[in-house]
Amino acid sequence: MADKTMTAPEVVARLRSGMTLGIGGWGSRRKPLALVREILRSDLRDLTVVSYGGPDVGLLCAAGKIRKLVFGFVSLDSIPLDPHFRAARQSGRIEVAEYDEGMLQWGLYAASLRLPFLPTRAGLGSDVLTVNPELRTVADPYGGGEELLAMPALPLDAALVHLHRADTAGNAQCLGPDPYFDDLFCGAAEHAFVSCERIVPTARLTEDAHPATLVVRRLAVEGVVEAPGGAHFTSCAPDYPRDEAYQKEYADAARSPAAWEAFHHRYLTGDGHHRTPGHHGEGQPV
Amino acid sequence: MSDATRAEICAVACAEAFRGSGEILASAFGTAPTLGVRLARATFAPDLLLTDGEARLVQGTWPLGAAPDGPVEGHASFRTIFDLVWSGRRHAMMVPTQIDAHGNVNISAIGPYDAPEVQLVGVRGAPGNTLCHPVSYWVPRHSTRVFVPRVDMVCGVGTAAAAAVGRAARHHDLRRVVTDLAVLDFAPTTGTLRLVSVHPGVSAEDVVARTGCPLVIEGDIPATRLPTAAELRLIREVIDPAGLRDKEIAA
């Protein structure tokens, strides 16, 4: 099997400005922030980002990397609203496609199945149709009389997800409470990249865990990055919880351009990893 | 004379919204609804399913702000929750930033959509929830800022908009709007907000004065029922011993 291990800079070197990028996780939970940090360091711009949004969206908004956001919400969970995302929206700097969070799943699912659309009730009667005038409805061809929303596929150029363990071939394991939609992001993407807390031998993956925890299969994965603490400051339970103090500093950095500059500089140095020693790596139950 | 606080009356009113819901997933946002669904399950709605906020379905009755200690009875990832939404086996109580007379609800953005004055969380699951399963709302501060003539962005679909969708919206089912002043529902004839009861110490005029959209008022409006002694004990000793309810609704 091919060894797909690479570094975060090598992942970002495969991305291009203007690409549509899917980011896994949910809110401020298990976000691939080590990879996002690498995007912040890069020259990439004009990205279309598809996300169940958390600080990934806020960081990329504040750094001016996003041209268009495809989303259902942006939240930091313990802080209900992300101030960087709000600032970007309120200044009109970013374009958006706002969908019901189930529609977003349907769009990724359709793309992963190579279908042009999937029908749903979600969105009908709401202003989701007003603000996305390209959306169309489709009549039940079997005569049931229902006119449903045809959620278009959301194909991704690339997907970035962070999971707990992976092998060098790209089989990736979720040990947390919920895989969220990480496998769909990978399935919808032309190029999918997985970062993980630890790369382990394949046999090690199921020594203590059910095979059902192997939620991303290598056939969908182009690159694997070992990034201990790679979801910090979002939660990566059971390996580590959200770093609430750090998240608050992140949110507070929206108060002024100077505050953002200071946070941005410190964030790019990777300082965050050293603030919560021992929150990842050896000694954690697998 | 009951010594129940307004927050406790609200919690029971939220619980009442789930009476008769049967064996479905009860999803609650906000303190009073979270308290309410646990109270409902511990008393008159024992078949409700509740999550721990992540992916576990958990039995038992546990305090607000604490991890559940009851047996895990199932796993429901967010993907499974979406399946449950679309299957209709769920009743959610959400918190609107704006709501109008027909029950259109905004949680996305206030002001011009391309550059909102106030960007909120986003439509979340409100469009799909309202098309697929019973939905109720909780308004912790009843005011003309929340009850508006017209919402800026329709996230949760109201009665008239659902009727205009036709057959695909046949599962649309707005139940109740519980506020810190009153309990409302939707009059079947007009599909618009109707006053069901006012909390003790509140008059129908008080409610009208703090509502920025039309309100159907039919005859004398009864008082919202008081918590029973058993309900008060559950609220105070089991579900909210830390008194988080008083942070949402002042005692």
Short mmCIF file of C-alpha atoms in Angstrom, two decimals, chain B:
data_model
loop_
_atom_site.label_atom_id
_atom_site.label_comp_id
_atom_site.label_asym_id
_atom_site.label_seq_id
_atom_site.Cartn_x
_atom_site.Cartn_y
_atom_site.Cartn_z
CA MET B 1 -50.41 30.04 47.54
CA SER B 2 -47.53 28.65 45.53
CA ASP B 3 -44.07 30.11 45.97
CA ALA B 4 -43.14 29.09 42.41
CA THR B 5 -40.94 31.60 40.60
CA ARG B 6 -41.56 32.87 37.08
CA ALA B 7 -38.64 30.73 35.86
CA GLU B 8 -40.24 27.64 37.38
CA ILE B 9 -43.61 28.45 35.83
CA CYS B 10 -41.87 28.86 32.46
CA ALA B 11 -40.07 25.53 32.85
CA VAL B 12 -43.37 23.75 33.50
CA ALA B 13 -44.96 25.57 30.53
CA CYS B 14 -42.08 24.33 28.35
CA ALA B 15 -42.57 20.81 29.73
CA GLU B 16 -46.27 21.03 28.89
CA ALA B 17 -45.40 21.62 25.23
CA PHE B 18 -44.10 18.03 25.17
CA ARG B 19 -47.17 16.45 26.83
CA GLY B 20 -48.52 13.78 24.52
CA SER B 21 -45.49 13.92 22.19
CA GLY B 22 -45.01 10.18 22.68
CA GLU B 23 -41.85 8.20 21.93
CA ILE B 24 -39.85 10.80 20.02
CA LEU B 25 -36.58 12.68 20.39
CA ALA B 26 -37.10 15.85 22.42
CA SER B 27 -34.55 18.55 21.56
CA ALA B 28 -34.36 21.66 23.71
CA PHE B 29 -32.40 24.88 23.37
CA GLY B 30 -32.20 27.39 26.22
CA THR B 31 -32.39 26.78 29.95
CA ALA B 32 -36.17 26.60 30.50
CA PRO B 33 -36.73 24.15 27.60
CA THR B 34 -33.82 21.95 28.73
CA LEU B 35 -35.26 21.92 32.22
CA GLY B 36 -38.71 21.40 30.75
CA VAL B 37 -37.97 18.29 28.69
CA ARG B 38 -36.21 16.62 31.62
CA LEU B 39 -39.14 17.50 33.86
CA ALA B 40 -41.63 16.24 31.28
CA ARG B 41 -39.82 12.92 30.98
CA ALA B 42 -39.53 12.55 34.75
CA THR B 43 -43.29 13.08 35.12
CA PHE B 44 -45.98 12.95 32.43
CA ALA B 45 -43.99 12.17 29.25
CA PRO B 46 -41.83 9.15 30.22
CA ASP B 47 -41.32 7.92 26.65
CA LEU B 48 -39.31 10.95 25.44
CA LEU B 49 -35.74 10.35 24.23
CA LEU B 50 -33.03 12.83 25.27
CA THR B 51 -29.41 13.26 24.20
CA ASP B 52 -26.41 14.32 26.24
CA GLY B 53 -25.76 17.17 23.79
CA GLU B 54 -23.35 14.97 21.87
CA ALA B 55 -24.23 11.63 20.38
CA ARG B 56 -25.52 9.59 23.29
CA LEU B 57 -29.18 8.95 24.07
CA VAL B 58 -29.35 8.80 27.84
CA GLN B 59 -31.99 7.68 30.33
CA GLY B 60 -32.62 9.16 33.74
CA THR B 61 -32.88 12.71 35.06
CA TRP B 62 -29.73 14.71 35.60
CA PRO B 63 -28.89 18.28 36.64
CA LEU B 64 -28.39 21.16 34.22
CA GLY B 65 -24.71 21.79 33.59
CA ALA B 66 -23.70 18.29 34.69
CA ALA B 67 -22.88 15.18 32.69
CA PRO B 68 -25.72 12.67 32.58
CA ASP B 69 -25.38 9.71 34.92
CA GLY B 70 -28.18 7.51 33.59
CA PRO B 71 -27.77 4.47 31.34
CA VAL B 72 -26.87 5.12 27.70
CA GLU B 73 -29.73 3.68 25.65
CA GLY B 74 -28.53 4.54 22.18
CA HIS B 75 -26.14 6.31 19.87
CA ALA B 76 -27.37 9.15 17.71
CA SER B 77 -24.64 10.91 15.77
CA PHE B 78 -25.57 14.24 14.23
CA ARG B 79 -26.17 12.34 10.99
CA THR B 80 -28.68 10.13 12.79
CA ILE B 81 -30.27 13.24 14.29
CA PHE B 82 -30.76 14.57 10.75
CA ASP B 83 -32.39 11.26 9.80
CA LEU B 84 -34.68 11.59 12.82
CA VAL B 85 -35.54 15.16 11.83
CA TRP B 86 -36.55 14.12 8.36
CA SER B 87 -38.43 11.06 9.66
CA GLY B 88 -40.55 13.33 11.86
CA ARG B 89 -39.75 11.49 15.11
CA ARG B 90 -38.63 14.63 16.91
CA HIS B 91 -40.06 17.71 18.62
CA ALA B 92 -37.66 20.63 18.99
CA MET B 93 -38.02 23.78 21.06
CA MET B 94 -35.81 26.52 19.62
CA VAL B 95 -35.09 30.14 20.57
CA PRO B 96 -36.06 32.72 17.93
CA THR B 97 -34.29 36.05 17.62
CA GLN B 98 -37.32 37.31 15.67
CA ILE B 99 -40.78 35.74 15.28
CA ASP B 100 -43.84 37.10 13.47
CA ALA B 101 -47.58 36.47 13.77
CA HIS B 102 -47.46 33.47 11.42
CA GLY B 103 -44.55 31.90 13.28
CA ASN B 104 -41.84 32.71 10.77
CA VAL B 105 -38.61 32.71 12.75
CA ASN B 106 -35.23 34.34 12.16
CA ILE B 107 -31.97 33.14 13.71
CA SER B 108 -29.70 34.05 10.79
CA ALA B 109 -29.19 37.76 10.19
CA ILE B 110 -30.79 41.12 10.91
CA GLY B 111 -30.67 43.86 8.31
CA PRO B 112 -29.60 43.72 4.66
CA TYR B 113 -28.62 40.15 3.82
CA ASP B 114 -25.46 40.95 1.87
CA ALA B 115 -24.00 42.93 4.78
CA PRO B 116 -26.19 42.36 7.84
CA GLU B 117 -26.36 44.83 10.71
CA VAL B 118 -26.24 41.84 13.03
CA GLN B 119 -24.99 38.47 11.86
CA LEU B 120 -26.44 35.68 13.99
CA VAL B 121 -25.65 31.95 14.02
CA GLY B 122 -27.19 31.01 10.64
CA VAL B 123 -30.35 29.16 9.60
CA ARG B 124 -29.05 25.98 11.28
CA GLY B 125 -31.69 23.24 11.04
CA ALA B 126 -34.68 25.55 11.34
CA PRO B 127 -35.90 25.22 7.71
CA GLY B 128 -35.84 21.42 7.79
CA ASN B 129 -37.12 21.12 11.36
CA THR B 130 -40.21 23.19 10.65
CA LEU B 131 -41.01 21.27 7.44
CA CYS B 132 -40.51 17.85 9.01
CA HIS B 133 -41.56 17.63 12.66
CA PRO B 134 -43.30 19.44 15.51
CA VAL B 135 -41.56 22.65 16.55
CA SER B 136 -42.13 24.94 19.53
CA TYR B 137 -40.33 28.11 20.55
CA TRP B 138 -39.01 29.62 23.76
CA VAL B 139 -38.67 33.38 24.13
CA PRO B 140 -36.89 34.24 27.39
CA ARG B 141 -37.57 37.98 27.00
CA HIS B 142 -40.95 38.72 25.45
CA SER B 143 -40.57 42.06 23.66
CA THR B 144 -41.36 43.99 20.50
CA ARG B 145 -37.76 43.29 19.41
CA VAL B 146 -38.54 39.57 19.25
CA PHE B 147 -42.21 39.65 18.21
CA VAL B 148 -42.00 41.70 15.03
CA PRO B 149 -44.35 42.49 12.13
CA ARG B 150 -41.97 40.83 9.68
CA VAL B 151 -38.79 38.81 10.26
CA ASP B 152 -35.70 39.80 8.27
CA MET B 153 -34.88 36.23 7.16
CA VAL B 154 -37.29 33.31 7.28
CA CYS B 155 -35.34 30.40 8.81
CA GLY B 156 -38.12 28.57 10.65
CA VAL B 157 -41.11 28.38 8.32
CA GLY B 158 -44.41 29.85 9.52
CA THR B 159 -47.95 28.71 8.89
CA ALA B 160 -48.78 30.78 5.78
CA ALA B 161 -45.45 30.04 4.09
CA ALA B 162 -45.92 26.32 4.78
CA ALA B 163 -49.44 26.42 3.35
CA ALA B 164 -48.05 28.04 0.21
CA VAL B 165 -45.56 25.16 -0.19
CA GLY B 166 -48.43 22.71 -0.51
CA ARG B 167 -48.29 18.96 -0.03
CA ALA B 168 -44.53 18.79 0.60
CA ALA B 169 -45.15 20.76 3.81
CA ARG B 170 -47.84 18.43 5.12
CA HIS B 171 -45.75 17.59 8.20
CA HIS B 172 -45.43 21.27 9.22
CA ASP B 173 -46.63 21.49 12.82
CA LEU B 174 -45.95 24.56 14.94
CA ARG B 175 -47.04 23.81 18.50
CA ARG B 176 -46.39 26.42 21.16
CA VAL B 177 -44.51 29.59 21.87
CA VAL B 178 -43.62 29.87 25.55
CA THR B 179 -42.31 33.22 26.79
CA ASP B 180 -41.44 34.78 30.12
CA LEU B 181 -44.92 36.38 30.07
CA ALA B 182 -47.29 33.91 28.49
CA VAL B 183 -48.03 30.77 26.49
CA LEU B 184 -49.08 31.22 22.86
CA ASP B 185 -50.13 28.91 20.07
CA PHE B 186 -51.45 29.37 16.54
CA ALA B 187 -55.17 29.86 15.91
CA PRO B 188 -56.30 27.15 13.48
CA THR B 189 -58.48 29.50 11.44
CA THR B 190 -55.88 32.21 10.79
CA GLY B 191 -52.62 30.37 11.48
CA THR B 192 -51.54 33.32 13.59
CA LEU B 193 -50.30 33.73 17.15
CA ARG B 194 -52.98 33.31 19.80
CA LEU B 195 -52.74 33.91 23.51
CA VAL B 196 -53.32 30.66 25.42
CA SER B 197 -52.49 31.71 28.98
CA VAL B 198 -50.73 34.44 30.87
CA HIS B 199 -48.31 33.70 33.70
CA PRO B 200 -49.55 34.65 37.18
CA GLY B 201 -49.14 38.41 37.68
CA VAL B 202 -49.22 39.16 33.94
CA SER B 203 -52.27 40.59 32.13
CA ALA B 204 -53.25 40.10 28.51
CA GLU B 205 -52.67 43.85 28.07
CA ASP B 206 -49.08 43.43 29.30
CA VAL B 207 -48.51 40.79 26.65
CA VAL B 208 -50.06 42.88 23.87
CA ALA B 209 -47.95 45.87 24.86
CA ARG B 210 -44.78 43.85 24.46
CA THR B 211 -45.79 42.12 21.23
CA GLY B 212 -44.97 43.86 17.95
CA CYS B 213 -47.30 41.77 15.81
CA PRO B 214 -51.03 40.99 15.93
CA LEU B 215 -52.18 38.58 18.63
CA VAL B 216 -55.43 36.64 18.60
CA ILE B 217 -57.18 36.96 21.98
CA GLU B 218 -60.37 34.95 22.42
CA GLY B 219 -62.41 35.65 25.59
CA ASP B 220 -60.93 35.60 29.05
CA ILE B 221 -57.36 34.35 29.14
CA PRO B 222 -56.61 31.87 31.93
CA ALA B 223 -53.46 31.89 34.04
CA THR B 224 -50.66 29.48 33.16
CA ARG B 225 -50.83 26.55 35.53
CA LEU B 226 -48.59 26.50 38.56
CA PRO B 227 -46.03 23.77 39.13
CA THR B 228 -47.14 20.95 41.41
CA ALA B 229 -45.28 20.31 44.64
CA ALA B 230 -43.65 17.26 43.02
CA GLU B 231 -42.57 19.32 40.00
CA LEU B 232 -41.09 22.02 42.22
CA ARG B 233 -39.14 19.42 44.14
CA LEU B 234 -37.79 17.92 40.90
CA ILE B 235 -36.80 21.35 39.56
CA ARG B 236 -35.18 22.59 42.76
CA GLU B 237 -33.54 19.43 44.06
CA VAL B 238 -32.86 17.25 41.03
CA ILE B 239 -32.75 19.11 37.72
CA ASP B 240 -31.57 22.60 38.63
CA PRO B 241 -30.11 22.64 42.15
CA ALA B 242 -27.61 25.30 41.01
CA GLY B 243 -30.42 27.69 40.07
CA LEU B 244 -29.35 28.27 36.46
CA ARG B 245 -33.00 29.02 35.65
CA ASP B 246 -32.75 32.26 37.61
CA LYS B 247 -29.96 33.47 35.33
CA GLU B 248 -32.31 33.21 32.34
CA ILE B 249 -35.45 34.55 34.06
CA ALA B 250 -34.94 36.77 37.09
CA ALA B 251 -36.70 35.48 40.20
#
